[in-house]
Amino acid sequence: MMGDLNTFESAYGLLILCFLTLAIMVLRWMIRMNSLVKRQQAMISALQKLASGDPVNQESLREIKEAFDIK
């Protein structure tokens, strides 16, 4: 009887470990998606500045380079 109890306890522990691992993976995915969305928004903003026809100053040029990761 005691062996069954330990088996169930380890099974629950393994199940909890699996759920925690899954939660960490989902959290990392959400953080990565958030950073991608921010980068896309920066790209759209940079393209809108270029399309507006306004003269491009150094600050706008720096933002465009950062948005498109140009060195």
mmCIF file of C-alpha atoms in Angstrom:
data_model
loop_
_atom_site.group_PDB
_atom_site.id
_atom_site.type_symbol
_atom_site.label_atom_id
_atom_site.label_comp_id
_atom_site.label_asym_id
_atom_site.label_seq_id
_atom_site.Cartn_x
_atom_site.Cartn_y
_atom_site.Cartn_z
ATOM 1 C CA MET A 1 0.000 0.000 0.000
ATOM 2 C CA MET A 2 2.806 2.370 0.844
ATOM 3 C CA GLY A 3 4.411 1.832 -2.571
ATOM 4 C CA ASP A 4 1.205 2.926 -4.308
ATOM 5 C CA LEU A 5 1.108 6.144 -2.327
ATOM 6 C CA ASN A 6 4.663 7.037 -3.343
ATOM 7 C CA THR A 7 3.861 6.218 -6.971
ATOM 8 C CA PHE A 8 0.883 8.563 -6.940
ATOM 9 C CA GLU A 9 2.872 11.306 -5.232
ATOM 10 C CA SER A 10 5.627 11.094 -7.816
ATOM 11 C CA ALA A 11 3.064 11.058 -10.627
ATOM 12 C CA TYR A 12 1.483 14.245 -9.274
ATOM 13 C CA GLY A 13 4.923 15.791 -8.892
ATOM 14 C CA LEU A 14 5.734 14.928 -12.505
ATOM 15 C CA LEU A 15 2.402 16.345 -13.653
ATOM 16 C CA ILE A 16 3.048 19.602 -11.759
ATOM 17 C CA LEU A 17 6.536 19.773 -13.245
ATOM 18 C CA CYS A 18 5.087 19.344 -16.753
ATOM 19 C CA PHE A 19 2.550 22.125 -16.179
ATOM 20 C CA LEU A 20 5.247 24.446 -14.818
ATOM 21 C CA THR A 21 7.454 23.726 -17.828
ATOM 22 C CA LEU A 22 4.549 24.419 -20.167
ATOM 23 C CA ALA A 23 3.767 27.673 -18.331
ATOM 24 C CA ILE A 24 7.394 28.810 -18.663
ATOM 25 C CA MET A 25 7.396 27.988 -22.375
ATOM 26 C CA VAL A 26 4.164 29.944 -22.916
ATOM 27 C CA LEU A 27 5.553 32.905 -20.966
ATOM 28 C CA ARG A 28 8.745 32.947 -23.057
ATOM 29 C CA TRP A 29 6.658 32.756 -26.248
ATOM 30 C CA MET A 30 4.492 35.677 -25.101
ATOM 31 C CA ILE A 31 7.555 37.798 -24.306
ATOM 32 C CA ARG A 32 9.059 37.008 -27.713
ATOM 33 C CA MET A 33 5.793 37.876 -29.499
ATOM 34 C CA ASN A 34 5.571 41.147 -27.552
ATOM 35 C CA SER A 35 9.059 42.174 -28.653
ATOM 36 C CA LEU A 36 8.247 41.271 -32.259
ATOM 37 C CA VAL A 37 5.090 43.381 -32.148
ATOM 38 C CA LYS A 38 7.038 46.325 -30.748
ATOM 39 C CA ARG A 39 9.620 45.990 -33.517
ATOM 40 C CA GLN A 40 6.890 45.848 -36.176
ATOM 41 C CA GLN A 41 5.260 48.956 -34.717
ATOM 42 C CA ALA A 42 8.610 50.757 -34.856
ATOM 43 C CA MET A 43 9.016 49.701 -38.502
ATOM 44 C CA ILE A 44 5.541 50.953 -39.384
ATOM 45 C CA SER A 45 6.216 54.256 -37.624
ATOM 46 C CA ALA A 46 9.498 54.657 -39.508
ATOM 47 C CA LEU A 47 7.834 53.920 -42.842
ATOM 48 C CA GLN A 48 5.061 56.406 -42.079
ATOM 49 C CA LYS A 49 7.670 59.087 -41.354
ATOM 50 C CA LEU A 50 9.346 58.348 -44.689
ATOM 51 C CA ALA A 51 6.033 58.324 -46.554
ATOM 52 C CA SER A 52 4.879 61.607 -45.010
ATOM 53 C CA GLY A 53 7.276 63.519 -47.212
ATOM 54 C CA ASP A 54 8.748 65.529 -44.356
ATOM 55 C CA PRO A 55 12.495 66.108 -44.499
ATOM 56 C CA VAL A 56 14.431 63.393 -42.682
ATOM 57 C CA ASN A 57 16.546 64.691 -39.823
ATOM 58 C CA GLN A 58 19.209 62.840 -37.847
ATOM 59 C CA GLU A 59 16.767 61.680 -35.158
ATOM 60 C CA SER A 60 14.343 60.249 -37.727
ATOM 61 C CA LEU A 61 17.219 58.551 -39.510
ATOM 62 C CA ARG A 62 18.391 57.023 -36.224
ATOM 63 C CA GLU A 63 14.875 55.707 -35.473
ATOM 64 C CA ILE A 64 14.632 54.203 -38.946
ATOM 65 C CA LYS A 65 18.016 52.508 -38.567
ATOM 66 C CA GLU A 66 17.017 51.106 -35.164
ATOM 67 C CA ALA A 67 13.639 49.897 -36.447
ATOM 68 C CA PHE A 68 15.139 48.014 -39.366
ATOM 69 C CA ASP A 69 18.273 46.972 -37.426
ATOM 70 C CA ILE A 70 20.629 48.695 -39.851
ATOM 71 C CA LYS A 71 24.202 49.124 -38.634
#
